[in-house]
Coordinates of C-alpha atoms in Angstrom, one line a residue:
Chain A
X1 CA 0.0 0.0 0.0
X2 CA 1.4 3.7 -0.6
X3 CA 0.3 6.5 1.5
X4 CA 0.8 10.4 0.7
X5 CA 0.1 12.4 3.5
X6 CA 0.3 16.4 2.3
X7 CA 3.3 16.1 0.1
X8 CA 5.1 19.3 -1.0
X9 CA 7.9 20.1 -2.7
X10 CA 9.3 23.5 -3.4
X11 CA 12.2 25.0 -5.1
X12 CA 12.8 28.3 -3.6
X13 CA 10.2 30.4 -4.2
X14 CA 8.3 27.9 -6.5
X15 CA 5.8 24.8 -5.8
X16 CA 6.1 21.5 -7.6
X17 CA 3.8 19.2 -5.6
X18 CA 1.3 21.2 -3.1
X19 CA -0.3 19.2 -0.3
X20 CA -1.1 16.0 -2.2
X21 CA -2.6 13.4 -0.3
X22 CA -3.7 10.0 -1.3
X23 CA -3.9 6.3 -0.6
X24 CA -3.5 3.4 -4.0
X25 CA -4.0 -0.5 -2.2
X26 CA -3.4 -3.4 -4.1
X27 CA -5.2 -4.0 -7.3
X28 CA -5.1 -0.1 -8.2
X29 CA -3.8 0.6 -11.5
X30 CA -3.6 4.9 -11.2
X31 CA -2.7 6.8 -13.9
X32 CA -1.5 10.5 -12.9
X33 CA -2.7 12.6 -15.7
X34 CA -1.6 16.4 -16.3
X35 CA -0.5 18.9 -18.4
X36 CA 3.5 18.7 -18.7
X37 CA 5.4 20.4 -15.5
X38 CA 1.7 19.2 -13.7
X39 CA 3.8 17.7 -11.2
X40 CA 3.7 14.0 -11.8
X41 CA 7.5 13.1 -12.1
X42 CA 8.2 15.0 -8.8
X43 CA 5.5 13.0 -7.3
X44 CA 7.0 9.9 -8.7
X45 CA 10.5 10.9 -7.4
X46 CA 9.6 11.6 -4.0
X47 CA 7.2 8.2 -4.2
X48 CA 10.6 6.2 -5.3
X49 CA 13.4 7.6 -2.2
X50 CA 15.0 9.9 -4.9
X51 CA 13.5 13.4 -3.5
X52 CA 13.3 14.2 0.0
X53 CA 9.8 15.7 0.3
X54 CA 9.9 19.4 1.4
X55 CA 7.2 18.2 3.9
X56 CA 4.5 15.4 4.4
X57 CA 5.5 11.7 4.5
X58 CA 5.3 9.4 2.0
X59 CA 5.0 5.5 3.1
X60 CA 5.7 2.0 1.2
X61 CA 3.9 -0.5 2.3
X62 CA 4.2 1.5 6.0
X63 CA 8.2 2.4 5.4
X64 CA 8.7 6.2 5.5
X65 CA 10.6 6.4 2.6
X66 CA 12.1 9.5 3.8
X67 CA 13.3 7.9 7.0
X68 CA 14.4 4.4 5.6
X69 CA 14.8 5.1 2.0
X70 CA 17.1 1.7 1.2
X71 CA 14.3 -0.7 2.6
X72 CA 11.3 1.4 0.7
X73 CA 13.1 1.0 -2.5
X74 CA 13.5 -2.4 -2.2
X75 CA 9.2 -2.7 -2.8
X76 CA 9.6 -0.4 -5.7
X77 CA 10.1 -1.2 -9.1
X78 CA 10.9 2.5 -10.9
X79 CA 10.9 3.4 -14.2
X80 CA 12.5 7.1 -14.5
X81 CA 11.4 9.7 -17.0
X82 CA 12.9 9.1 -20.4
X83 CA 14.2 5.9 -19.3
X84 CA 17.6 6.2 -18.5
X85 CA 20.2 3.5 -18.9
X86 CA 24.0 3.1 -19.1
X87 CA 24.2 2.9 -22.9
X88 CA 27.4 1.2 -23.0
X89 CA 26.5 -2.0 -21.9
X90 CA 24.8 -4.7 -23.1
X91 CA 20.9 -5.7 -22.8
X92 CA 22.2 -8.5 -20.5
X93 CA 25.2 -7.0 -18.5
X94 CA 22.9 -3.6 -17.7
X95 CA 20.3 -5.7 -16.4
X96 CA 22.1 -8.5 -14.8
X97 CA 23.5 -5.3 -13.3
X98 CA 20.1 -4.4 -11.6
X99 CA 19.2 -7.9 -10.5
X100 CA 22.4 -7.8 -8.6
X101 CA 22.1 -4.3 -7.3
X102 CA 17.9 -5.7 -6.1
X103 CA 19.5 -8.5 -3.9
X104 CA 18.3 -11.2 -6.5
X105 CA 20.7 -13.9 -5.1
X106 CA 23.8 -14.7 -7.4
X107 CA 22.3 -17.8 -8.3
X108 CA 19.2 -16.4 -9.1
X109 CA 20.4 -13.6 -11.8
X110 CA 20.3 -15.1 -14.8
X111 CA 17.4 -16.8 -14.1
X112 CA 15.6 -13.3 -13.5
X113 CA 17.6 -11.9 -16.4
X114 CA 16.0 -13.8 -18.6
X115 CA 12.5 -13.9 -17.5
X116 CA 12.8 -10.0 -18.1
X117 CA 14.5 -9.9 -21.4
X118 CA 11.4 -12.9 -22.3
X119 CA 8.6 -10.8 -20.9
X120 CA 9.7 -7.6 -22.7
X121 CA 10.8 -9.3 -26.4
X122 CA 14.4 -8.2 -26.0
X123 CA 16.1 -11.7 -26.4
X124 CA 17.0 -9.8 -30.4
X125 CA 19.1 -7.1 -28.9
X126 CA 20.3 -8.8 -25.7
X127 CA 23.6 -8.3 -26.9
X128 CA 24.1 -5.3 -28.0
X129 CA 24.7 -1.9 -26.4
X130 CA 21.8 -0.1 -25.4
X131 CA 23.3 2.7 -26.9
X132 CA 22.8 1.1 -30.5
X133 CA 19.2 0.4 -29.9
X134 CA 16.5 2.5 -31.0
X135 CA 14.1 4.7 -29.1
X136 CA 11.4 1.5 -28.2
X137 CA 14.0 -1.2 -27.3
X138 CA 15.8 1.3 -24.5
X139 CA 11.9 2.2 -23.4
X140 CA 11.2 -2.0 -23.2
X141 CA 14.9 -2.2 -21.5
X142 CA 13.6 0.6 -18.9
X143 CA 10.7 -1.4 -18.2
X144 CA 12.8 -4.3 -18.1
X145 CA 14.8 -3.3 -15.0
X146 CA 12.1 -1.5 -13.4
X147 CA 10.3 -5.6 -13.4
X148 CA 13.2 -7.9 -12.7
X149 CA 12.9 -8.1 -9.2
X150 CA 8.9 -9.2 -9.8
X151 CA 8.2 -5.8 -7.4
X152 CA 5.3 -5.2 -5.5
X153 CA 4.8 -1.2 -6.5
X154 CA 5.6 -0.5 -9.8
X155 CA 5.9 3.1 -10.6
X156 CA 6.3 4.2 -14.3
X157 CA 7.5 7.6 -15.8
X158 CA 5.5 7.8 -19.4
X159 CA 5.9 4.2 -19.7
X160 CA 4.9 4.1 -23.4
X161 CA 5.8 7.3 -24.5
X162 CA 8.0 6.8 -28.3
X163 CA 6.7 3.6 -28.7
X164 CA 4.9 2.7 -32.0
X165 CA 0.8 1.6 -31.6
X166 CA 1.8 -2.1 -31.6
X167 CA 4.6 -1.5 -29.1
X168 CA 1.9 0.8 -26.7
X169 CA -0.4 -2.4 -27.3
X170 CA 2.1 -4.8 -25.9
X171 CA 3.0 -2.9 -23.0
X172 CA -0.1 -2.1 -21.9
X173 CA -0.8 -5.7 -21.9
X174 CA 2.2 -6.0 -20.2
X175 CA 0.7 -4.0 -17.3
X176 CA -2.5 -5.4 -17.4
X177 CA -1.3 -8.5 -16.7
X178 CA 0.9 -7.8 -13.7
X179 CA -2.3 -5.4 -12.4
X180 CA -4.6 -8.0 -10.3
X181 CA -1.8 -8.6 -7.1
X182 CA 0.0 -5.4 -7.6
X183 CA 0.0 -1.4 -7.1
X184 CA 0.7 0.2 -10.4
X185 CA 1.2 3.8 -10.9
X186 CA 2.0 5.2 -14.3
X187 CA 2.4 9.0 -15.5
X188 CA 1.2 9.7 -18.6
X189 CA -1.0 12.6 -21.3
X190 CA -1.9 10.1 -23.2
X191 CA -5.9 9.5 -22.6
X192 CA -6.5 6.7 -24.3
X193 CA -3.8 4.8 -22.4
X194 CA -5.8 5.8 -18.8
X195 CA -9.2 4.2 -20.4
X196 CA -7.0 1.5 -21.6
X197 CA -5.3 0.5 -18.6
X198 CA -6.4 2.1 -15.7
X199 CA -8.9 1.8 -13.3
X200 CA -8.4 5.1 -11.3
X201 CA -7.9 8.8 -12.4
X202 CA -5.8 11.5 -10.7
X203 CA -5.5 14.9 -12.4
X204 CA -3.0 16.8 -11.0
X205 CA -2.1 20.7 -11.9
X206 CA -0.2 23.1 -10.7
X207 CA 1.5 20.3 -8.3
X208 CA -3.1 20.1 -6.9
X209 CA -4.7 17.3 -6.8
X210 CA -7.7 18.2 -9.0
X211 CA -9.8 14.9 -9.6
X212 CA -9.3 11.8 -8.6
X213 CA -12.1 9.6 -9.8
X214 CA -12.3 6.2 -12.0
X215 CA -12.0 6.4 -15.5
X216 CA -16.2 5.7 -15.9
X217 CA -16.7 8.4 -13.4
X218 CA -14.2 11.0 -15.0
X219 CA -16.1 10.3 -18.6
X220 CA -19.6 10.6 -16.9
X221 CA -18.9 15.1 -16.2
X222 CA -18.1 15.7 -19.7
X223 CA -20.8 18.0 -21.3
X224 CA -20.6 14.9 -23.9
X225 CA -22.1 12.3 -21.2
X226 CA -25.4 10.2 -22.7
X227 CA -25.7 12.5 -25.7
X228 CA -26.4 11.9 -29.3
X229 CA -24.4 12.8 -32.1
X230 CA -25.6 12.0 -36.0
X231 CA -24.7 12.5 -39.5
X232 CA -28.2 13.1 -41.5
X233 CA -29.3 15.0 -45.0
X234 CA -30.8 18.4 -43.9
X235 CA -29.2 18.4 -40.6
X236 CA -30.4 21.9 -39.4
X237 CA -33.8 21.1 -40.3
X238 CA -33.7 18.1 -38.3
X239 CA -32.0 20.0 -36.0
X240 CA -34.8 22.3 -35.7
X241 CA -37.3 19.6 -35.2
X242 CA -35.4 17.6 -32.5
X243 CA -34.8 21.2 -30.3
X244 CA -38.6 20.8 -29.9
X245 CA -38.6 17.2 -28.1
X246 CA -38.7 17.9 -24.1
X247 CA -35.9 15.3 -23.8
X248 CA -33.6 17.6 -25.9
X249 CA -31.6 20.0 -23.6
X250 CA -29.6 21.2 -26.7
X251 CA -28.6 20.9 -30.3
X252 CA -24.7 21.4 -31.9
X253 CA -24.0 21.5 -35.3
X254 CA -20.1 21.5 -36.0
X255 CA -18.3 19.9 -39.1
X256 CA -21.9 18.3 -40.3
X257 CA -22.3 16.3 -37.1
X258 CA -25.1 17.4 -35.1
X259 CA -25.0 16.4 -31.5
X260 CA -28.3 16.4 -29.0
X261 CA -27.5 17.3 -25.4
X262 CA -30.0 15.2 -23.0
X263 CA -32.7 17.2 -21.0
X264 CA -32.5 14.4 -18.4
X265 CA -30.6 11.0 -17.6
X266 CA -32.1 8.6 -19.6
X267 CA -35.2 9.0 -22.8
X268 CA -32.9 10.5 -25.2
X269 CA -31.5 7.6 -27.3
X270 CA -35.1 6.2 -27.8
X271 CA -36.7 9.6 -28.3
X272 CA -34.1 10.3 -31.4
X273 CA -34.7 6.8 -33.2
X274 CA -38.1 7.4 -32.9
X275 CA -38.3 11.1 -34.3
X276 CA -35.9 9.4 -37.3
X277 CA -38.4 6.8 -38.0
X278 CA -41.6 9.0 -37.6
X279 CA -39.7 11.4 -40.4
X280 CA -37.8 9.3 -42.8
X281 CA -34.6 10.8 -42.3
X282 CA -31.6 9.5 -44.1
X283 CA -29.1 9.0 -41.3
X284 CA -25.3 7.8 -42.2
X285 CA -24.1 7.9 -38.7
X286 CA -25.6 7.7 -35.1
X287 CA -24.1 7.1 -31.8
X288 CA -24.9 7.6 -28.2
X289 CA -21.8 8.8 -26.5
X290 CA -20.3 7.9 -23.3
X291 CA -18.3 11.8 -22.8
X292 CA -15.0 12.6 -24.2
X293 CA -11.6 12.2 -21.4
X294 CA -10.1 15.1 -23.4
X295 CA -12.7 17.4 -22.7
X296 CA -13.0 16.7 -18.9
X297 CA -9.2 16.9 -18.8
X298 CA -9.4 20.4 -21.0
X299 CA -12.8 22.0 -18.7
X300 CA -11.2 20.3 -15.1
X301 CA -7.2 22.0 -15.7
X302 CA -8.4 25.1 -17.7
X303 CA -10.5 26.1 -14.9
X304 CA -7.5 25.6 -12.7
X305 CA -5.3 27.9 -14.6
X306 CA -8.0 30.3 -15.0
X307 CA -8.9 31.1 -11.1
Chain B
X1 CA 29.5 -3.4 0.7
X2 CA 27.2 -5.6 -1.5
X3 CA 26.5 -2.5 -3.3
X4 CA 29.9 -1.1 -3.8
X5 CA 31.3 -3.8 -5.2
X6 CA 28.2 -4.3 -7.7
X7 CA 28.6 -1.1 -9.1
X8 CA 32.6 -1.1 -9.0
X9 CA 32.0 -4.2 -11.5
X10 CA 29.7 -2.1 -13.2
X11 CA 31.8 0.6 -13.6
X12 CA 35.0 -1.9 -14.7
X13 CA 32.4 -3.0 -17.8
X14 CA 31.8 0.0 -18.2
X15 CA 35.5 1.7 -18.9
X16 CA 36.3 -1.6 -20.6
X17 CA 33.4 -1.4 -22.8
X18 CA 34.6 2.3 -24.6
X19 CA 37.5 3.5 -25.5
X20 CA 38.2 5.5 -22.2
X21 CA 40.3 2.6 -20.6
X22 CA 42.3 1.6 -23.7
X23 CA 42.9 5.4 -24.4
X24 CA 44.0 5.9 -21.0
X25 CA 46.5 3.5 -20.7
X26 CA 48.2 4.2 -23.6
X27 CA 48.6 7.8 -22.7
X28 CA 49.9 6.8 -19.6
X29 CA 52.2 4.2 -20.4
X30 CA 53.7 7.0 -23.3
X31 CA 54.2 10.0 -21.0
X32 CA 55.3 8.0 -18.3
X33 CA 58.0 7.1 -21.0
X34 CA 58.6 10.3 -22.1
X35 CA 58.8 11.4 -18.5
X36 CA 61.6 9.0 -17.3
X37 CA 63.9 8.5 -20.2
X38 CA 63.8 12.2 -21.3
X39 CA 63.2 14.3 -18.5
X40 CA 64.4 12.5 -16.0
X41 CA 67.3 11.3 -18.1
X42 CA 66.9 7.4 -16.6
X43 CA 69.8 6.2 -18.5
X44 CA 72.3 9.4 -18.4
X45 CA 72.2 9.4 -14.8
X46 CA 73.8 5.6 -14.6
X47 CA 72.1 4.5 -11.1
X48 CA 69.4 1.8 -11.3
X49 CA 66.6 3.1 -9.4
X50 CA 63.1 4.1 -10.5
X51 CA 63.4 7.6 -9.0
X52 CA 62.9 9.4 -12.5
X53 CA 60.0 7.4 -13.3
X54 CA 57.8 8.5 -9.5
X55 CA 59.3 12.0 -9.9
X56 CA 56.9 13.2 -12.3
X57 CA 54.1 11.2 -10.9
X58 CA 52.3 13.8 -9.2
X59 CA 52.2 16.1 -12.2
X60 CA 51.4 13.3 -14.5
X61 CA 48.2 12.7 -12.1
X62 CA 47.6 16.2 -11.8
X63 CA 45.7 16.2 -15.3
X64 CA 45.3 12.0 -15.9
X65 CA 43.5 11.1 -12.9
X66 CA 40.7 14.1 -13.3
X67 CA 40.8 12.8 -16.7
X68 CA 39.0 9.8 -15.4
X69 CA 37.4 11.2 -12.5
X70 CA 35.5 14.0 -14.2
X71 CA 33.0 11.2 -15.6
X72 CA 32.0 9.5 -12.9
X73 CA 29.1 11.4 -11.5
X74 CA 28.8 14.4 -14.4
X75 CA 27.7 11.9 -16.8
X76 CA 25.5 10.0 -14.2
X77 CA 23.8 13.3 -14.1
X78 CA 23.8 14.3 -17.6
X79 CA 22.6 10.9 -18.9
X80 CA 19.5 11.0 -15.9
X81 CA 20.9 7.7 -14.9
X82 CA 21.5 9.0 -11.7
X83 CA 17.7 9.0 -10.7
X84 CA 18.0 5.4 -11.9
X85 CA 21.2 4.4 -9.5
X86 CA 19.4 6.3 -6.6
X87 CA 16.7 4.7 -6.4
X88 CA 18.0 1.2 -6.5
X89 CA 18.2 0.1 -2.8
X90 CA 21.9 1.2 -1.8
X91 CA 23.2 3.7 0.2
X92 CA 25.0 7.1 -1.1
X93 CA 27.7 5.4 0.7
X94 CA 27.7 2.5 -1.5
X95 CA 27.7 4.1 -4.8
X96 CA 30.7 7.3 -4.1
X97 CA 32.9 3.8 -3.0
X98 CA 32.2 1.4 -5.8
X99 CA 33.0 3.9 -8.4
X100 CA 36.2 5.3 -6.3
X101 CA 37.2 1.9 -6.0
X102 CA 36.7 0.6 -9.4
X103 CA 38.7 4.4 -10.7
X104 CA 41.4 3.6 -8.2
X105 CA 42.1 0.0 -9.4
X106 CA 41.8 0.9 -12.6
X107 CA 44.9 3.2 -12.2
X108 CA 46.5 0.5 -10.0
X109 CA 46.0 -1.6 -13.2
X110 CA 47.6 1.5 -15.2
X111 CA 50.5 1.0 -12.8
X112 CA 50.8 -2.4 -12.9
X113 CA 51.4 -2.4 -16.7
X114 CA 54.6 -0.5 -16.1
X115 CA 56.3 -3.3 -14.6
X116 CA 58.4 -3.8 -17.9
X117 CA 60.5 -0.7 -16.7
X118 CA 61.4 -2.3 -13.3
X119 CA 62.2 -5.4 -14.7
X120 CA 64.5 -3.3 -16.6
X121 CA 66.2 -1.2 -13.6
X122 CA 66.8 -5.0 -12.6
X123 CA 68.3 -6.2 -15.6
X124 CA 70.5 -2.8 -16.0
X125 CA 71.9 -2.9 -12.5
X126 CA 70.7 -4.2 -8.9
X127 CA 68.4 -1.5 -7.5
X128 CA 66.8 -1.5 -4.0
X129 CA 63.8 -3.5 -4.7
X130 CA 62.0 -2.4 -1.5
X131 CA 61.9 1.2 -2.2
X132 CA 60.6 0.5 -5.6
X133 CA 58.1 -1.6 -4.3
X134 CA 57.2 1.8 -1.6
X135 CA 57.1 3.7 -4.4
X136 CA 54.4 2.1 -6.6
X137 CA 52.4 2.1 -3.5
X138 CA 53.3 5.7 -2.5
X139 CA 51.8 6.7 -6.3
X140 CA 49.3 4.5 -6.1
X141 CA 47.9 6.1 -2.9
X142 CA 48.5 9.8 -4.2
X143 CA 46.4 8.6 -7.1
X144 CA 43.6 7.8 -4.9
X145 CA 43.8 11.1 -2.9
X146 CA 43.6 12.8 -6.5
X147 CA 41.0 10.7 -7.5
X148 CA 39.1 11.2 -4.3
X149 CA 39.2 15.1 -5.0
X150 CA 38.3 14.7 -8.6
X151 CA 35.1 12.2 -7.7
X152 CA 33.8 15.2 -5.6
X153 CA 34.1 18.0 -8.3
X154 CA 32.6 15.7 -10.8
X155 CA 29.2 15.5 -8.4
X156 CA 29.3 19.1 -8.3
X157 CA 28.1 19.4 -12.0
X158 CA 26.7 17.6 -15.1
X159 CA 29.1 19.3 -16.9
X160 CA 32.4 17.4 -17.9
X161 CA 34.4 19.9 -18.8
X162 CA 33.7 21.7 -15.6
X163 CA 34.2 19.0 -13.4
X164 CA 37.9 18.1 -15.4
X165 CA 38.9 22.0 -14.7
X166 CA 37.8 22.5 -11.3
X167 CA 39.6 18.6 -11.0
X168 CA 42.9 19.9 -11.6
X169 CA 42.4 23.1 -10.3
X170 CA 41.8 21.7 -6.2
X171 CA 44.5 19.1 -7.1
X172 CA 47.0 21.7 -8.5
X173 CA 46.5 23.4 -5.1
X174 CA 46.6 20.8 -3.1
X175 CA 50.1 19.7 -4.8
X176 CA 50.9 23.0 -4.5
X177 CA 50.8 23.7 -0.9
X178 CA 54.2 21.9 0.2
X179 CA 56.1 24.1 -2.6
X180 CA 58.8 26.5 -1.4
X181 CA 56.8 29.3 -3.5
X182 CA 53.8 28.8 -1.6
X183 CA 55.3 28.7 1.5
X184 CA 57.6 32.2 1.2
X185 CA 53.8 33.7 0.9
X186 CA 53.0 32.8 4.3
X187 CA 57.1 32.4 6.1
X188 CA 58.1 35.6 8.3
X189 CA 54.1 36.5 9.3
X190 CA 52.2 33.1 10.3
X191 CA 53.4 31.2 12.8
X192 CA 54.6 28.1 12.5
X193 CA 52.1 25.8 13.3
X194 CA 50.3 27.1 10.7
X195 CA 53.2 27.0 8.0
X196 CA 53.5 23.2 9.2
X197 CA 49.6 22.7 9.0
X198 CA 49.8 23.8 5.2
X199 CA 53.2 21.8 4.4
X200 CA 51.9 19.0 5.9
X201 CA 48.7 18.8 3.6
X202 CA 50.9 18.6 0.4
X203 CA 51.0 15.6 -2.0
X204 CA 54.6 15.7 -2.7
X205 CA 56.1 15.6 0.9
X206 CA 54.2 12.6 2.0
X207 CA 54.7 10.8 -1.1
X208 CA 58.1 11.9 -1.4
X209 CA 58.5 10.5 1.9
X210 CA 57.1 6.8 1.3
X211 CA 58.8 6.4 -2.2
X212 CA 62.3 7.3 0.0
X213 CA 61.2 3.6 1.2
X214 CA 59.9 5.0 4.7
X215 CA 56.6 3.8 4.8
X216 CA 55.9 5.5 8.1
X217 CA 52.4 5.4 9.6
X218 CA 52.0 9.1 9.4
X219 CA 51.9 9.3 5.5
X220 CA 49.5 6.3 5.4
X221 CA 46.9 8.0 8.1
X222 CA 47.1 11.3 5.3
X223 CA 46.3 9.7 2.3
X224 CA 43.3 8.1 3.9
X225 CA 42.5 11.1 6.0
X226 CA 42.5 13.0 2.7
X227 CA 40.6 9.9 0.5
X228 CA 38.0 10.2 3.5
X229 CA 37.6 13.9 3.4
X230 CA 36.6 14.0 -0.2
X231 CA 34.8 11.6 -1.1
X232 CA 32.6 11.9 2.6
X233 CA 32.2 15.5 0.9
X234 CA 31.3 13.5 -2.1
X235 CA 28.7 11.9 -0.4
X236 CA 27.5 15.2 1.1
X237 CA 27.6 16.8 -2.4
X238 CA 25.4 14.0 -3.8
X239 CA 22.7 14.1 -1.2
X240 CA 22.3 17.9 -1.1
X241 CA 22.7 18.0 -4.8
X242 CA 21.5 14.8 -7.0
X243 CA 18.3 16.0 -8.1
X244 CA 19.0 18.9 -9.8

């Protein structure tokens, strides 16, 4: 279990992290979500024993990892931001290195060495300097280290970030899998990776906690929630007609799709496909939407920067 | 200890693994050629002793050994793998010794290979094999007190360059401090035990004084004192320092 009690960190005059509290048990897959300079990665760093919070206490599995950083550490498996690594060595020697450096016993290092260069489809490159390997092999090397000691917490810096779509696929799989017995935290402005992987929210700005919600529950405030959008001949006339129907709150009409806002929480679907039937009209597209993460994320740290 | 020694192996790859070790010894082996046979005329002097060849050892460390020691934490810093080392579950402690250590045998190794010239010295005549043997060790431990010094300016920046300059720069001073030049500067106005206090911190004296073939307890007890010192203010300079 991790537990942030009123983190802050501050660099002279300005704030990184403000008073961030919260609690992620085992089973949690978070995803800290922000605007770049949001404060995630100091968050992270402070999470992992490498910054000494300016106050609060941050505890690993009930270790102050301020007090006893070494033993926190040792329940952490930490993948920095841009995934460091010592680029002259090999695949194997750099992480043969790291299972040594995590106690795996001597015996048990090249046993561990090549579970993780298996998991991550390195055995290709386990030769060669990481230095030679492009931008996705030293990400999947990264990740590599940060599992090789099978960890308890995994924290994750932009885990996918310059991977291709098949290589974001894998790795999200990859931490899907490890997700039922484990606490995983990864950073990341990607949406679609939260919905994809996650199961809870935290949107941090400004170094403040902002929302912190499930995905579902995030999606469910956008403006978007439960409404109807549509592609149909004549759309402002049909526009026109559906404004009448009580369970119409509101109609848009951008780029020749014409989205209905709902007037309350359910009726809407069924009202439209009615109306369309009643009047013959020649839709090409309709869908009831679920809300849009980017425009929660937009309304929720706009608002922020605007007070 | 676990620690240090995994990331002096690591380090060891590491130099092997470029062209930083192979560069370095070659360089070494030359000038310590060109120091003893020209400058310190090794064969015109017609005694078999190794004294040319230790007599420019201080100035030969004085730009080699920050050579290698501006590296080992500017590029840890510059390269972000520093976030990675600290937050692997070893001590400060652990990491400043393994890569001192693994620096430190490195140039023992550097050392090692110039055996060639004392088998030489024995072949030419029948030198004094114990004060030979007090030398090597005499260099050996001025190179770690050089090292130590250049270790701690490296943490200071992420900046190679920087860390090489100020290297030399505390070195010089420190090699400085025994010199008669130095010392007129402060003779006639502070008292003595200050005059002794600043001889007494210089490089040359003490290992002038072990590679006479007195290994005396007193030299021994400075070079650690001053390894200590730095790289404690290494560990110091990491901690305050390592994020930024």
């Amino acid at each position: 279990m991790i537990e942030a009690k009123s983190l802050c960190k501050r660099y002279g005059s300005f704030t990184a992290v403000n008073n961030l509290s919260f609690t992620v048990e085992a089973g949690q897959v978070l995803g800290f979500l922000g605007p770049n300079g949001a404060g995630k990665s100091t968050t992270m760093k402070m999470l992992t024993g490498f910054l000494r919070p300016t106050s609060g206490t941050a505890l690993v599995n009930g270790i102050d990892v301020a007090e006893d950083s070494v033993a926190a550490r040792m329940h952490i498996g930490y993948l920095p931001e841009g995934a460091p690594s010592y680029g002259e060595m090999t695949v194997r020697q750099f992480l043969a290195f790291i299972a040594r450096a995590r106690l795996i016993g001597s015996r048990e290092v090249a046993g561990s060495v090549d579970k993780a260069i298996d998991k991550l489809n390195l055995s290709a490159v386990s030769q060669q300097p990481i230095e030679t390997l492009s931008k996705g092999f030293k990400r999947r090397v990264g990740l590599a280290q940060a599992i090789i000691h099978d960890p308890q917490i995994l924290i994750l810096d932009e885990p996918t970030d310059g991977l291709d779509p098949n290589q974001k696929h894998e790795v999200r799989h990859l931490i899907q899998d490890m997700a039922h017995d484990k606490i995983i935290i990864i950073s990341t402005h990607i949406l679609e990776e939260v919905e994809a992987v996650c199961n809870r929210v935290m949107i941090i700005a400004d170094g403040k906690l902002l929302a912190d919600d499930t995905p579902h529950g995030l999606i469910a405030h956008s403006r978007y929630h439960r409404s109807v959008s549509m592609v149909v001949e004549g759309a402002e006339r049909v526009a026109s007609v559906l404004s009448e129907l009580p369970e119409v709150a509101k109609a848009e009409l951008r780029d020749g799709e014409l989205t209905l806002f709902p007037a309350a929480e359910s009726g809407l679907f069924e009202a439209i496909t009615n109306a369309i039937t009643d009047n013959q009209w020649e839709v090409s597209a309709l869908r009831l939407e679920a809300g849009r993460l980017d425009e929660v994320f937009r309304s929720i740290t706009r608002v922020e920067a605007a007070s | 200890m676990r620690g240090a020694i995994n990331i002096m192996r690591r380090e060891l790859t590491g130099y092997f693994a470029t062209p930083v070790a192979y560069v370095f010894l070659v360089i070494f082996l030359v000038m310590t050629g060109i120091f003893t046979f020209y400058l310190g005329s090794f064969y015109e002097r017609g005694i078999a002793d190794l004294d040319p060849f230790f007599r420019f050892h201080p100035w030969l460390y004085l730009f080699l050994v920050p050579a290698i020691s501006m590296r080992l934490w500017a590029e840890e810093r510059h390269s972000g793998t520093i976030e990675l080392l600290f937050t692997l579950p070893l001590t400060s402690v652990d990491a400043v010794l393994g890569k001192f250590l693994a620096a430190w045998l490195f140039i023992g190794l550097a050392l090692l290979l110039t055996i060639p010239l004392w088998i030489t010295v024995n072949y030419l005549g029948s030198p004094d094999n114990g004060v030979i043997l007090a030398g090597y060790l005499g260099s050996w431990l001025m190179a770690g007190g050089f090292l130590a010094i250049g270790s701690c300016m490296s943490a200071l920046t992420r900046n190679q360059v920087v860390a090489f300059i100020l290297g030399v720069v505390v070195c010089f001073l420190f090699l400085l401090s025994g010199l008669p030049m130095v010392m007129n500067l402060f003779k006639g106005w502070a008292p003595q035990l200050v005059l002794d206090g600043i001889a007494g911190l210089s490089f040359f004296k003490h290992f002038a004084d072990i590679s006479k073939g007195v290994i005396d307890l007193r030299d021994l007890i400075y070079f650690a004192l001053v390894v200590g010192f730095w790289l404690f203010a290494n560990v110091l300079v990491l901690e305050i320092k390592k994020a930024e």
